[in-house]
Short mmCIF file of C-alpha atoms in Angstrom, two decimals:
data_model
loop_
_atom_site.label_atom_id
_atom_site.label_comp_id
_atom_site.label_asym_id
_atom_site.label_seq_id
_atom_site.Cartn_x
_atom_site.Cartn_y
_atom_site.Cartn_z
CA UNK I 29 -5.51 16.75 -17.92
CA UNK I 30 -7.44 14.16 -19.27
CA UNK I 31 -8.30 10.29 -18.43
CA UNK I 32 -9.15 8.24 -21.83
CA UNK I 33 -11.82 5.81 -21.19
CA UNK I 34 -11.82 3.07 -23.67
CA UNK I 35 -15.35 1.16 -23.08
CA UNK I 36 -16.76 -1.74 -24.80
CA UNK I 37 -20.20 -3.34 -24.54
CA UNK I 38 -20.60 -6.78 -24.53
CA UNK I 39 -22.39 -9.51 -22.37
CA UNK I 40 -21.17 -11.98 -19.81
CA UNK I 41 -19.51 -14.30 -22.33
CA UNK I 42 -18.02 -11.85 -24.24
CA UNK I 43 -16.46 -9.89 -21.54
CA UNK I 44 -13.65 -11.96 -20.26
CA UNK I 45 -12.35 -11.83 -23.81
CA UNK I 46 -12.90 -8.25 -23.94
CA UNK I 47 -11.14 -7.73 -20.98
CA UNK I 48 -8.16 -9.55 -21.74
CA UNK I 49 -7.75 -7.99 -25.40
CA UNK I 50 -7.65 -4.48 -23.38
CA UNK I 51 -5.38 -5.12 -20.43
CA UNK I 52 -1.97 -4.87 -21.95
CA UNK I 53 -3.33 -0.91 -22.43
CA UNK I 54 -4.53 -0.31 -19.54
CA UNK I 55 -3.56 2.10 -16.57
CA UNK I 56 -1.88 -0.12 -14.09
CA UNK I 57 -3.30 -3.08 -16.16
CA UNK I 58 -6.36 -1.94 -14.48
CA UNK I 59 -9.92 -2.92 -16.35
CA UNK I 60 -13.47 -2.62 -14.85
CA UNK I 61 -16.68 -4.67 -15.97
CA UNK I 62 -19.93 -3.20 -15.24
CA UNK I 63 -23.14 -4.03 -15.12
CA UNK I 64 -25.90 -1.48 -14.59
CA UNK I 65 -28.89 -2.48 -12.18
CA UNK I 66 -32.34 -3.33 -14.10
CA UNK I 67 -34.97 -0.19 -13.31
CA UNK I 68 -37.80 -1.51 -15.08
CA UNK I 69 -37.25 -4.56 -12.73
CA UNK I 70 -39.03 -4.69 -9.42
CA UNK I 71 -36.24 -7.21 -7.98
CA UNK I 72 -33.98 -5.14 -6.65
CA UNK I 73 -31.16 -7.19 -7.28
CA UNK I 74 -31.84 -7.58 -10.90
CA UNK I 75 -29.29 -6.52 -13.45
CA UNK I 76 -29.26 -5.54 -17.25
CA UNK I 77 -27.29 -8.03 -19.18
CA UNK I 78 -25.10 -6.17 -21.28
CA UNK I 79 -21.52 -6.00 -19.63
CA UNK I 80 -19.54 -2.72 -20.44
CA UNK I 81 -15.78 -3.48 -19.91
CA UNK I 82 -13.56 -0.29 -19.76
CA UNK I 83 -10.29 0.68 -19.43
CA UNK I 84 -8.50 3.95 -18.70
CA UNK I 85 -5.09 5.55 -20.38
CA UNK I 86 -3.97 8.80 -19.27
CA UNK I 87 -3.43 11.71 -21.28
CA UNK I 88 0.25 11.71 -22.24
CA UNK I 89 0.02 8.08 -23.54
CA UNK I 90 -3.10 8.85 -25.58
CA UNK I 91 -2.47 8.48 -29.32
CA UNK I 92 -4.66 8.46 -32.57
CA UNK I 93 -2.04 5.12 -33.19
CA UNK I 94 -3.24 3.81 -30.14
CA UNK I 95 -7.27 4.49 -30.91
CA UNK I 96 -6.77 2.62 -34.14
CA UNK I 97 -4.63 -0.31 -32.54
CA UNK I 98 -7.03 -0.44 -30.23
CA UNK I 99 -10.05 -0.56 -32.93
CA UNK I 100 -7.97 -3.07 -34.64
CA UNK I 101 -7.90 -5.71 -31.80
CA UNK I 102 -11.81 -5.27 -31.45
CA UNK I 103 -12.20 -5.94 -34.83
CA UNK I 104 -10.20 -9.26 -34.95
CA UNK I 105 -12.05 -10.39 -31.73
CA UNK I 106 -15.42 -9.16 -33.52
CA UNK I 107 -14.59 -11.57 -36.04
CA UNK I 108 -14.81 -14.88 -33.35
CA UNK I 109 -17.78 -13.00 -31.31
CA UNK I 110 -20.36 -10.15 -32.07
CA UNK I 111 -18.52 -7.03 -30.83
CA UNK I 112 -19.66 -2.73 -31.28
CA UNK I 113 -16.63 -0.54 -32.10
CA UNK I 114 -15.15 0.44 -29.09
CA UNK I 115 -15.89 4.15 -27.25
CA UNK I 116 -13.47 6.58 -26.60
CA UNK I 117 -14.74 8.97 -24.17
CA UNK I 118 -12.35 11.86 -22.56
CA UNK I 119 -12.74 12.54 -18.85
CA UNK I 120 -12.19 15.34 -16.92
CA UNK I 121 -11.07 14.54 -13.44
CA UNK I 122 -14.39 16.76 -11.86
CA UNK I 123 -16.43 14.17 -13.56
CA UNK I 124 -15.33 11.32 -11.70
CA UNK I 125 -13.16 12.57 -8.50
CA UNK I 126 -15.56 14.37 -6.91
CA UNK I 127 -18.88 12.35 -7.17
CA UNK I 128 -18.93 10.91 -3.52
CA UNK I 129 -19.11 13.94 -1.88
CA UNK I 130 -22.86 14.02 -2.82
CA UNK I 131 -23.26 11.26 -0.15
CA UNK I 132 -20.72 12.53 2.40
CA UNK I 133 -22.53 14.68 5.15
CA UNK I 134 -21.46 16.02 8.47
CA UNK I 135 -21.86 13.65 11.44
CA UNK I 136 -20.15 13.32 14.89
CA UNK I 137 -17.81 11.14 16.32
CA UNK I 138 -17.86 9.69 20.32
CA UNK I 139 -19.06 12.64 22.68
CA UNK I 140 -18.15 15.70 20.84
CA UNK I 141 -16.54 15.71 17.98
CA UNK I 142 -18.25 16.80 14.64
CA UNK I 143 -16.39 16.09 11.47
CA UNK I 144 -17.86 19.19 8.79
CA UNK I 145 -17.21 18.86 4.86
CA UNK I 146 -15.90 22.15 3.87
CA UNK I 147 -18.38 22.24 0.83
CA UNK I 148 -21.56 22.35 3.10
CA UNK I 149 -22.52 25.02 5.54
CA UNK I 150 -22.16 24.78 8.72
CA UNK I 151 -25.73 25.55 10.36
CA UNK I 152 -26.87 22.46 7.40
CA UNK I 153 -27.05 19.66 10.25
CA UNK I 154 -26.21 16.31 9.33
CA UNK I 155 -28.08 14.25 6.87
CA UNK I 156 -29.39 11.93 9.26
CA UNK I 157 -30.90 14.49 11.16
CA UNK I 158 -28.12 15.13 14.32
CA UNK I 159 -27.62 18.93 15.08
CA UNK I 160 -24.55 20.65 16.09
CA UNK I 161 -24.35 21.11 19.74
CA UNK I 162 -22.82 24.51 21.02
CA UNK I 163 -19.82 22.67 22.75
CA UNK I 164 -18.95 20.13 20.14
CA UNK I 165 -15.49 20.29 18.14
CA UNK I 166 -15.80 20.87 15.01
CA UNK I 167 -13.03 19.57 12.05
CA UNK I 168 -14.23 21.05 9.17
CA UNK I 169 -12.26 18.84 6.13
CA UNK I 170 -11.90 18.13 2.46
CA UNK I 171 -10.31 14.83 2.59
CA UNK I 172 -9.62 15.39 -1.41
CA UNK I 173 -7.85 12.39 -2.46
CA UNK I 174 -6.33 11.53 0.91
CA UNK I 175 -7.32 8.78 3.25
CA UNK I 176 -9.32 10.02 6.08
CA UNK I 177 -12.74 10.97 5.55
CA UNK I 178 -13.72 9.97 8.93
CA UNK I 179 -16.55 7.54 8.10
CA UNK I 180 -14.44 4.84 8.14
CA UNK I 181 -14.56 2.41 11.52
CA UNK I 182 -10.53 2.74 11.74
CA UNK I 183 -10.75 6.60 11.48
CA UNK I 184 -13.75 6.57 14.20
CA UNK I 185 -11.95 4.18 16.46
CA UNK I 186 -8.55 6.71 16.45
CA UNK I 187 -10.76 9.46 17.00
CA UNK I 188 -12.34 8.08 19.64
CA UNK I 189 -9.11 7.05 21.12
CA UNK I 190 -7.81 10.77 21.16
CA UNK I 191 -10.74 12.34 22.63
CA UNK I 192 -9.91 10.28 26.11
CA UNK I 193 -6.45 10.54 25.70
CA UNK I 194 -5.48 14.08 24.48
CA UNK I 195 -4.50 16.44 27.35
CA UNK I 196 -3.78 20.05 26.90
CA UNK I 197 -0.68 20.56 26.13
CA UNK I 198 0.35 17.60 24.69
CA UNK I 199 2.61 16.38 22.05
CA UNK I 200 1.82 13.91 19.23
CA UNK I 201 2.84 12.53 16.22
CA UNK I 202 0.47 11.23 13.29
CA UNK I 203 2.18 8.79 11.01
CA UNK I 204 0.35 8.42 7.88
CA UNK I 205 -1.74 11.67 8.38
CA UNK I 206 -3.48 11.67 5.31
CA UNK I 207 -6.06 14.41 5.32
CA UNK I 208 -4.98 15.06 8.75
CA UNK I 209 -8.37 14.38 10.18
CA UNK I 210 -6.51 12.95 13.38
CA UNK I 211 -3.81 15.97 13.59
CA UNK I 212 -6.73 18.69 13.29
CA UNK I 213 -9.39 16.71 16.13
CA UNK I 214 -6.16 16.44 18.42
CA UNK I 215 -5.03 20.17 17.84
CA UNK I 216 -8.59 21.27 18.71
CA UNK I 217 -9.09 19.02 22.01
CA UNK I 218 -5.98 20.53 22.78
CA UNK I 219 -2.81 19.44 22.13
CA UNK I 220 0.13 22.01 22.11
CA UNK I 221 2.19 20.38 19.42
CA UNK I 222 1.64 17.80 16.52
CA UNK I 223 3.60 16.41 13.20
CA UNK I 224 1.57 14.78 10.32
CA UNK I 225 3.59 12.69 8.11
CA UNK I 226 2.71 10.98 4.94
CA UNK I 227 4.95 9.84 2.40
CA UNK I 228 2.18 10.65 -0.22
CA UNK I 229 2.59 14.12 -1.96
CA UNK I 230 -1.56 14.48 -2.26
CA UNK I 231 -1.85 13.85 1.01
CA UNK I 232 0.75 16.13 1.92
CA UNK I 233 -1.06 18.79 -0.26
CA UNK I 234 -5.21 17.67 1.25
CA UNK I 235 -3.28 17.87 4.91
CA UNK I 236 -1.94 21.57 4.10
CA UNK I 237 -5.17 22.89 3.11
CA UNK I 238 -6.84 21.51 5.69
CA UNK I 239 -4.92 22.44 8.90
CA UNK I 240 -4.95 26.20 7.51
CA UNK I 241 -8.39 25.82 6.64
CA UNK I 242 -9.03 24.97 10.62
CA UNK I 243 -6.54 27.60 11.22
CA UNK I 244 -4.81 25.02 13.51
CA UNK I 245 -1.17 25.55 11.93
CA UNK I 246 0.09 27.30 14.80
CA UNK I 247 0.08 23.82 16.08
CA UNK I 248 0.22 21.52 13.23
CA UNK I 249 3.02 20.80 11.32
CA UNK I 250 2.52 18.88 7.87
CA UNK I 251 5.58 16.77 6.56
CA UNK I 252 6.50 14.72 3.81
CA UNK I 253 7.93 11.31 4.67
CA UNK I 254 8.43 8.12 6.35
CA UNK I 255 9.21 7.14 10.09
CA UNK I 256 12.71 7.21 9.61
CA UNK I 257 12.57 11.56 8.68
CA UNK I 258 11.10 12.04 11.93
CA UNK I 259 13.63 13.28 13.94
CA UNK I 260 11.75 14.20 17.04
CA UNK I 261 11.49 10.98 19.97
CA UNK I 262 9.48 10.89 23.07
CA UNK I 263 5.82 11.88 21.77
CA UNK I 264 2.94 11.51 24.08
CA UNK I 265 1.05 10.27 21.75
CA UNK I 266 1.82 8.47 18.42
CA UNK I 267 -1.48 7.94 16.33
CA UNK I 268 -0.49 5.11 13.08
CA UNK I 269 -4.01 4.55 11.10
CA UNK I 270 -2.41 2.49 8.17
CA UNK I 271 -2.92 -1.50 7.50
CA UNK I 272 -1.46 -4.33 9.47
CA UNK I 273 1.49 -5.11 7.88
CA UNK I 274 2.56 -1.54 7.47
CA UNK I 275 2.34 -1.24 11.38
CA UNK I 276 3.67 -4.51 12.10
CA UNK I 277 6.82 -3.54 9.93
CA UNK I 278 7.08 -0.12 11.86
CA UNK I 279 7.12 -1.92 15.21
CA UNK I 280 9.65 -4.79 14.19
CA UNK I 281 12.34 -2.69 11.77
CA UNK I 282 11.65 0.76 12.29
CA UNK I 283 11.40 0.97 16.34
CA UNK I 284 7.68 2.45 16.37
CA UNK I 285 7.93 2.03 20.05
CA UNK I 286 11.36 4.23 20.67
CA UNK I 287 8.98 7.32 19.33
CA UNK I 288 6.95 6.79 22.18
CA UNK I 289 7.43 8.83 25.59
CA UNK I 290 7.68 6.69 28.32
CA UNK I 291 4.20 7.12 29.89
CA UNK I 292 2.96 7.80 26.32
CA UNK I 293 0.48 5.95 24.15
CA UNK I 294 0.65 4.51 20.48
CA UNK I 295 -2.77 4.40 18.87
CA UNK I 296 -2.72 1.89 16.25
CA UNK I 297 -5.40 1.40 13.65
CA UNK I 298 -6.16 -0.04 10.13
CA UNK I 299 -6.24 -3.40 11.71
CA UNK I 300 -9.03 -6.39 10.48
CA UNK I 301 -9.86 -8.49 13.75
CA UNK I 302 -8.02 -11.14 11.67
CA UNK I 303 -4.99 -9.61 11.86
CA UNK I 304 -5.33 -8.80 15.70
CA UNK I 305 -2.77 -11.65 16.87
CA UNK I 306 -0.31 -10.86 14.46
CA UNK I 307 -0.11 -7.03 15.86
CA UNK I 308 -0.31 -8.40 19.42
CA UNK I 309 2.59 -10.56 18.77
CA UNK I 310 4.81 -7.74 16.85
CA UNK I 311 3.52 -5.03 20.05
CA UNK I 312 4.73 -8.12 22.06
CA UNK I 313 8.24 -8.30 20.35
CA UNK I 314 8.97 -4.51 20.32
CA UNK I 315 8.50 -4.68 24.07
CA UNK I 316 5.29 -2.98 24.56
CA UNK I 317 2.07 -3.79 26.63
CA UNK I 318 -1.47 -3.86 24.53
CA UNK I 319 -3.78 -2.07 26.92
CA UNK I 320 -6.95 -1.75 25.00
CA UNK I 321 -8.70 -2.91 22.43
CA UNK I 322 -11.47 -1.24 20.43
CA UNK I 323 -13.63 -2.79 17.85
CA UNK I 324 -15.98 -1.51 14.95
CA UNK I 325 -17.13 -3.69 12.60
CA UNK I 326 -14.72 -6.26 11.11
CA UNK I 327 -12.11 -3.59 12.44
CA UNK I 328 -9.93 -2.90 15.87
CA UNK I 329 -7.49 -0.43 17.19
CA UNK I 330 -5.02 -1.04 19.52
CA UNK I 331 -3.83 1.39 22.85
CA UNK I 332 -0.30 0.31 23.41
CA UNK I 333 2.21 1.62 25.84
CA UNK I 334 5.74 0.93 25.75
CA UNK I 335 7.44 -1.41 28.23
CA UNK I 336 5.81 -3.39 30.47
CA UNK I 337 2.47 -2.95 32.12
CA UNK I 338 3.13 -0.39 35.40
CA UNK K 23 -37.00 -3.62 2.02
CA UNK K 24 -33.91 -4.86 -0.09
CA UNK K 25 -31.79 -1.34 -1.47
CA UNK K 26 -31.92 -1.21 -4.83
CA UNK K 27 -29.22 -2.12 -7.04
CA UNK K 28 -28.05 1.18 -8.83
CA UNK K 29 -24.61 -1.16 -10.94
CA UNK K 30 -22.09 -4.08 -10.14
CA UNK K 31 -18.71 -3.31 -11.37
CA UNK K 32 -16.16 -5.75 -11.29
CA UNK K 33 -12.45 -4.60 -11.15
CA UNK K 34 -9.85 -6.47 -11.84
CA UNK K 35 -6.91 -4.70 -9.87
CA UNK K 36 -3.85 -5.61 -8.07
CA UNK K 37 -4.04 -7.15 -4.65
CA UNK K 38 -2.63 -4.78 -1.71
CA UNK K 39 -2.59 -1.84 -4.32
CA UNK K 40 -5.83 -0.15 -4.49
CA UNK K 41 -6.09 3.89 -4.94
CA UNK K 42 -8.14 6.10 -6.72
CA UNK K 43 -6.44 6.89 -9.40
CA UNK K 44 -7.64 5.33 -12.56
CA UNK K 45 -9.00 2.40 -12.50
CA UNK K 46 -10.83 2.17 -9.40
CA UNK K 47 -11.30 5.83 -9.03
CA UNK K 48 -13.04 6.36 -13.06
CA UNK K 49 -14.74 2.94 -12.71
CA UNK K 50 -16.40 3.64 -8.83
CA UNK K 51 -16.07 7.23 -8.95
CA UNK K 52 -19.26 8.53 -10.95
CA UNK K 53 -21.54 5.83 -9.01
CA UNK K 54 -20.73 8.05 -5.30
CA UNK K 55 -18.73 5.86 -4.09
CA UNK K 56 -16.25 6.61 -0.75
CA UNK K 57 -12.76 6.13 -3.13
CA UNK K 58 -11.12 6.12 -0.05
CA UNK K 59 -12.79 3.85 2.14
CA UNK K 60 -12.87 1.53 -0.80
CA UNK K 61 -9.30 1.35 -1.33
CA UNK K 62 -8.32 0.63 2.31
CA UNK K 63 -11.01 -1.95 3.06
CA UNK K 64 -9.88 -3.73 -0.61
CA UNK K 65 -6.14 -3.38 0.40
CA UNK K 66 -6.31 -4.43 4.43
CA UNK K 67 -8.58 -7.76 2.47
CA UNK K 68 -5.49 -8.15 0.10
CA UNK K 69 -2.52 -7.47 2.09
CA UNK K 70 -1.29 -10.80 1.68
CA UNK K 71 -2.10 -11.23 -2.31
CA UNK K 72 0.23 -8.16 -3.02
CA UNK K 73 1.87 -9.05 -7.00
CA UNK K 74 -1.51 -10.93 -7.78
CA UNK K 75 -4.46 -9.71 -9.82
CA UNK K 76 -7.38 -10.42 -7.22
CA UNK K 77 -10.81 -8.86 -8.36
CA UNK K 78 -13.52 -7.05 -6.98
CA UNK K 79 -16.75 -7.29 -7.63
CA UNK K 80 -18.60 -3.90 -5.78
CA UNK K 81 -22.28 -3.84 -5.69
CA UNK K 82 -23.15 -0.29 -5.58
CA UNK K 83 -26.43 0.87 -4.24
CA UNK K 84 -29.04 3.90 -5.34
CA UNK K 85 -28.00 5.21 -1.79
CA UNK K 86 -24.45 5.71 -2.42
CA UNK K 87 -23.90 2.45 0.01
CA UNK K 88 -21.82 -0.36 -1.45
CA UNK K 89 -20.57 -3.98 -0.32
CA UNK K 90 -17.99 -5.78 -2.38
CA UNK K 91 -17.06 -9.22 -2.50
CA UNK K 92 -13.29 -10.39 -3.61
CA UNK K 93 -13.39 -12.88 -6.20
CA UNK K 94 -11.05 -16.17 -8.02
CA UNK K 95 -8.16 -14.80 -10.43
CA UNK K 96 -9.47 -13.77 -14.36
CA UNK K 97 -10.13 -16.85 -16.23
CA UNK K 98 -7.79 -15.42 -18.92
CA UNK K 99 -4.89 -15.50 -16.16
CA UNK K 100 -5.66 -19.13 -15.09
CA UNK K 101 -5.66 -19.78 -18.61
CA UNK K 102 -2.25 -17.84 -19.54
CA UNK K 103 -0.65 -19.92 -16.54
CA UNK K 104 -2.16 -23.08 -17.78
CA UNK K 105 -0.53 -22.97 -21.80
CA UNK K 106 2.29 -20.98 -20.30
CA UNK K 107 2.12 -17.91 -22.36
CA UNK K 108 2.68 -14.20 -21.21
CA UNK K 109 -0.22 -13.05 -23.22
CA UNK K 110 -3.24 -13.43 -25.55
CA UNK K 111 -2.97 -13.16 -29.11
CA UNK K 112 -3.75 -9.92 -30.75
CA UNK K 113 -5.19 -11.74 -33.46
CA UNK K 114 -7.12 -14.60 -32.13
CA UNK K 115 -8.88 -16.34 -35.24
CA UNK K 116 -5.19 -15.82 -37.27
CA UNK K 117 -2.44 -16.56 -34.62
CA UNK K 118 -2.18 -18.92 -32.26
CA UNK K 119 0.03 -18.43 -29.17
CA UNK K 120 -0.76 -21.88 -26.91
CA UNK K 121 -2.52 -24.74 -26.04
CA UNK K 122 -4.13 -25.70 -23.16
CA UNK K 123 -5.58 -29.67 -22.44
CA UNK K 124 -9.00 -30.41 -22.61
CA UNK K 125 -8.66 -31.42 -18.91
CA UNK K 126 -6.81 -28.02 -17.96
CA UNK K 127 -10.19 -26.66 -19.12
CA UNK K 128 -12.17 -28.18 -17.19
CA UNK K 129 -10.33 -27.93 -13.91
CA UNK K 130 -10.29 -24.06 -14.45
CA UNK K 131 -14.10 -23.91 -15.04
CA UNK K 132 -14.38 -25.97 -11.60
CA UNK K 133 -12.33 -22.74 -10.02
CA UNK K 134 -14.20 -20.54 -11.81
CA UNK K 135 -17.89 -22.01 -11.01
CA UNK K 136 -18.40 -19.75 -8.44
CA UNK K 137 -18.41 -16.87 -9.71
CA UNK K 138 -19.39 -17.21 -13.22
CA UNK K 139 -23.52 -17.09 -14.09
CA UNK K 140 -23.96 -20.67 -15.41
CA UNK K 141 -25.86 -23.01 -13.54
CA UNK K 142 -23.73 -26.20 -14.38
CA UNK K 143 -20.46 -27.37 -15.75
CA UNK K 144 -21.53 -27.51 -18.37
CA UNK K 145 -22.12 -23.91 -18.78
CA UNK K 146 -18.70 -23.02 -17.07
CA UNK K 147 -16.72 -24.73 -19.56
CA UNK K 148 -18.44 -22.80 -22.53
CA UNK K 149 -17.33 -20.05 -21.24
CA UNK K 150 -13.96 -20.68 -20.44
CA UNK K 151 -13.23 -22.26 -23.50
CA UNK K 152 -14.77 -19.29 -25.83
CA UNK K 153 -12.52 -16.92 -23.26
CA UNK K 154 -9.70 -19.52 -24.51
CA UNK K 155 -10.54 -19.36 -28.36
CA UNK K 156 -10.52 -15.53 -27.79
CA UNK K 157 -6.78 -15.46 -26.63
CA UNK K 158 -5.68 -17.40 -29.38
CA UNK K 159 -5.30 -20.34 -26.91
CA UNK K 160 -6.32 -23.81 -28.55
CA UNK K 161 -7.64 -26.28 -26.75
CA UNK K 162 -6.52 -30.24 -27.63
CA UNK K 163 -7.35 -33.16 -25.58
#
């Protein structure tokens, strides 16, 4: 499996024009300008000026008609402004997919929890210089394609969130699991019973790997799906790390809230503190009671209980 | 000390639909970028833009940090709503496929000021009438 990368160099006027005449090919309509930062520069904002606008097919609809149509269009436009032939480079997915992990390093999260990438060894210590402490909890993850890394302020602010809530014993629900960061951390502060859910396939697949890898699948389960496949009511604790109008949809159509135990707690996160008053108006409308806020960044999470404040 | 710049790449994606598959993942990918914290910050900012192109412009720096800034709708867009044509021509300097007003111009190189490297007017309306020329879009008064 191959992605086709269709690049042509050009300069800031040219580019638009560029961009345009590639689009209708494009993945998803998708095109990306870029501009590479000036070296021999000492400002360290400078740029160079050529502009190199690209575009990316996948394999299957990869053609030789499709290189020459292609060639074609860049001729026509060469004709009304200076253009090179265009570049057709194949790309594996290693070349691309995997890059940021060079800049992803272990690091902890709140009092104990350290979050370990599975490609570096353990005894490594973190790159900004914090240790692993003989007590702390470690998740060891490959977030693959899946959301939940765990450097992100709404991943923090759930994990946070679990490590005062989670009781032994326990029994919670992760909607939206991704890599099951959340699932894993809440197994191993020791909750008896949890369900990821994610409704995407990769995730489903990063999730797997990961709880097995932790050898936590005694108590994790991994599904594929939406709210509505969860059977099971009456978690503890109900951990959603989406966006806001994903959760405020949940709580207004889907009955978030009736998943909820009665003395339980719904973690909610992937919230900008723009969006706050919207979610405090759909917690509001299901009938629950907002009991604390946390921020981080231009981000907050929500702890909600249902019904009305005891 | 100010980071140093390491690229800029500007994507021009759908609002609210962000993941790293190609595009965003080929274009911000090989520059050690977080794919994944990218695409949620980019679709919690364009939640309510879902069904519009809104791009992205992501400074990337020789750290692996990056900042991005969401920007006005492609020129070529503002100028395919303006003549009221679904597309560009395939072969600009031959075909013709609209027109566009003189005035229509200008008030798209106001919107597009911002975020377009000329200093003036001027400058703006250059550009967005070569990008118009380029589409087979002609421009009367």
């Amino acid at each position: 499996m191959y992605w086709l990368e269709i690049s042509v160099e050009t300069d800031g006027e040219g580019a638009e024009a560029v961009a345009e005449a590639l689009r209708p090919f494009a993945h998803d309509g998708g095109v990306a300008l870029e501009q590479m930062g000036d070296e021999t520069d000492l400002d360290p904002n400078a740029l160079e000026s050529t502009v190199t606008v690209k575009i990316y097919v996948s394999e299957a609809d990869d053609s030789p008609e499709l290189r020459h149509r292609i060639e074609e269009i860049m001729y026509h436009l060469g004709r009304l402004y200076p253009l090179p032939a265009p570049r057709f480079t194949e790309l594996k997915d290693e070349d691309w997919a995997n890059a940021w992990k060079e800049n992803y390093q272990p690091f902890r999260v709140g009092r104990k929890l350290w979050i370990q990438p599975s490609w570096i060894p353990l005894d490594a210590g973190s790159g900004s210089g914090a240790q692993l402490a003989d007590d702390d909890i470690v998740v060891v993850l490959d977030p693959g394609m899946a959301f939940g890394t765990g450097s992100h302020p709404t991943t923090q602010m759930c994990l946070l969130a679990l490590e005062k809530l989670v009781q032994p014993g326990m029994r919670i629900l992760d909607l939206g699991t991704g890599s099951a960061i959340l699932a894993i951390a809440a197994a191993k502060l020791g909750a008896a019973e949890l369900l990821g859910v994610d409704n995407d396939d990769i995730a489903v697949k990063a999730a797997a790997d990961n709880v097995a890898q932790n050898h936590v699948q005694d108590q994790v389960k991994i599904r594929i799906g939406t709210l509505a496949s969860v059977a099971e009511k009456h978690w503890e604790i109900v951990v959603v790390n989406i966006l806001a109008p994903v959760i405020i949809t949940l709580l207004a159509e889907d009955g978030l809230l009736d998943y909820v135990a009665d003395n339980g707690r719904l973690v909610l996160s992937g919230i900008l503190d723009q969006q706050l008053g919207e979610i405090e108006q759909a917690i509001s409308d299901a009938g629950g009671t907002l009991l604390e806020t946390l921020s981080m960044g231009d981000w907050v999470a929500c702890v909600v209980q249902p019904g009305l404040r005891a | 000390m100010a980071k140093k710049v390491k690229a800029v790449v500007k994507i021009q994606i759908q609002g609210g639909r962000a993941n790293p598959a190609p595009p965003v993942g080929t274009a911000l990918g090989p520059h050690g970028i977080n794919l994944m914290q990218f695409c949620k910050e980019y679709n919690a900012k364009t939640s309510n833009q879902v069904g519009q192109i809104v791009p992205v412009e992501v400074t990337v720096f020789q750290d692996g940090s990056f900042k991005f800034i969401l920007k006005t709708s492609p020129a070529a867009d503002l100028l395919k709503k303006a003549a009221g044509v679904k597309g560009g021509s395939a072969v600009p300097n031959r075909d013709k496929v609209g027109t566009v007003t003189s005035q229509q111009v200008r008030e798209i190189a106001e919107i597009k000021m911002k975020d377009l490297n000329s200093i003036d007017i001027e400058g703006a309306l250059k550009i967005i009438s070569g990008t118009a020329r380029s589409m087979g879009i002609t421009i009367v008064d």
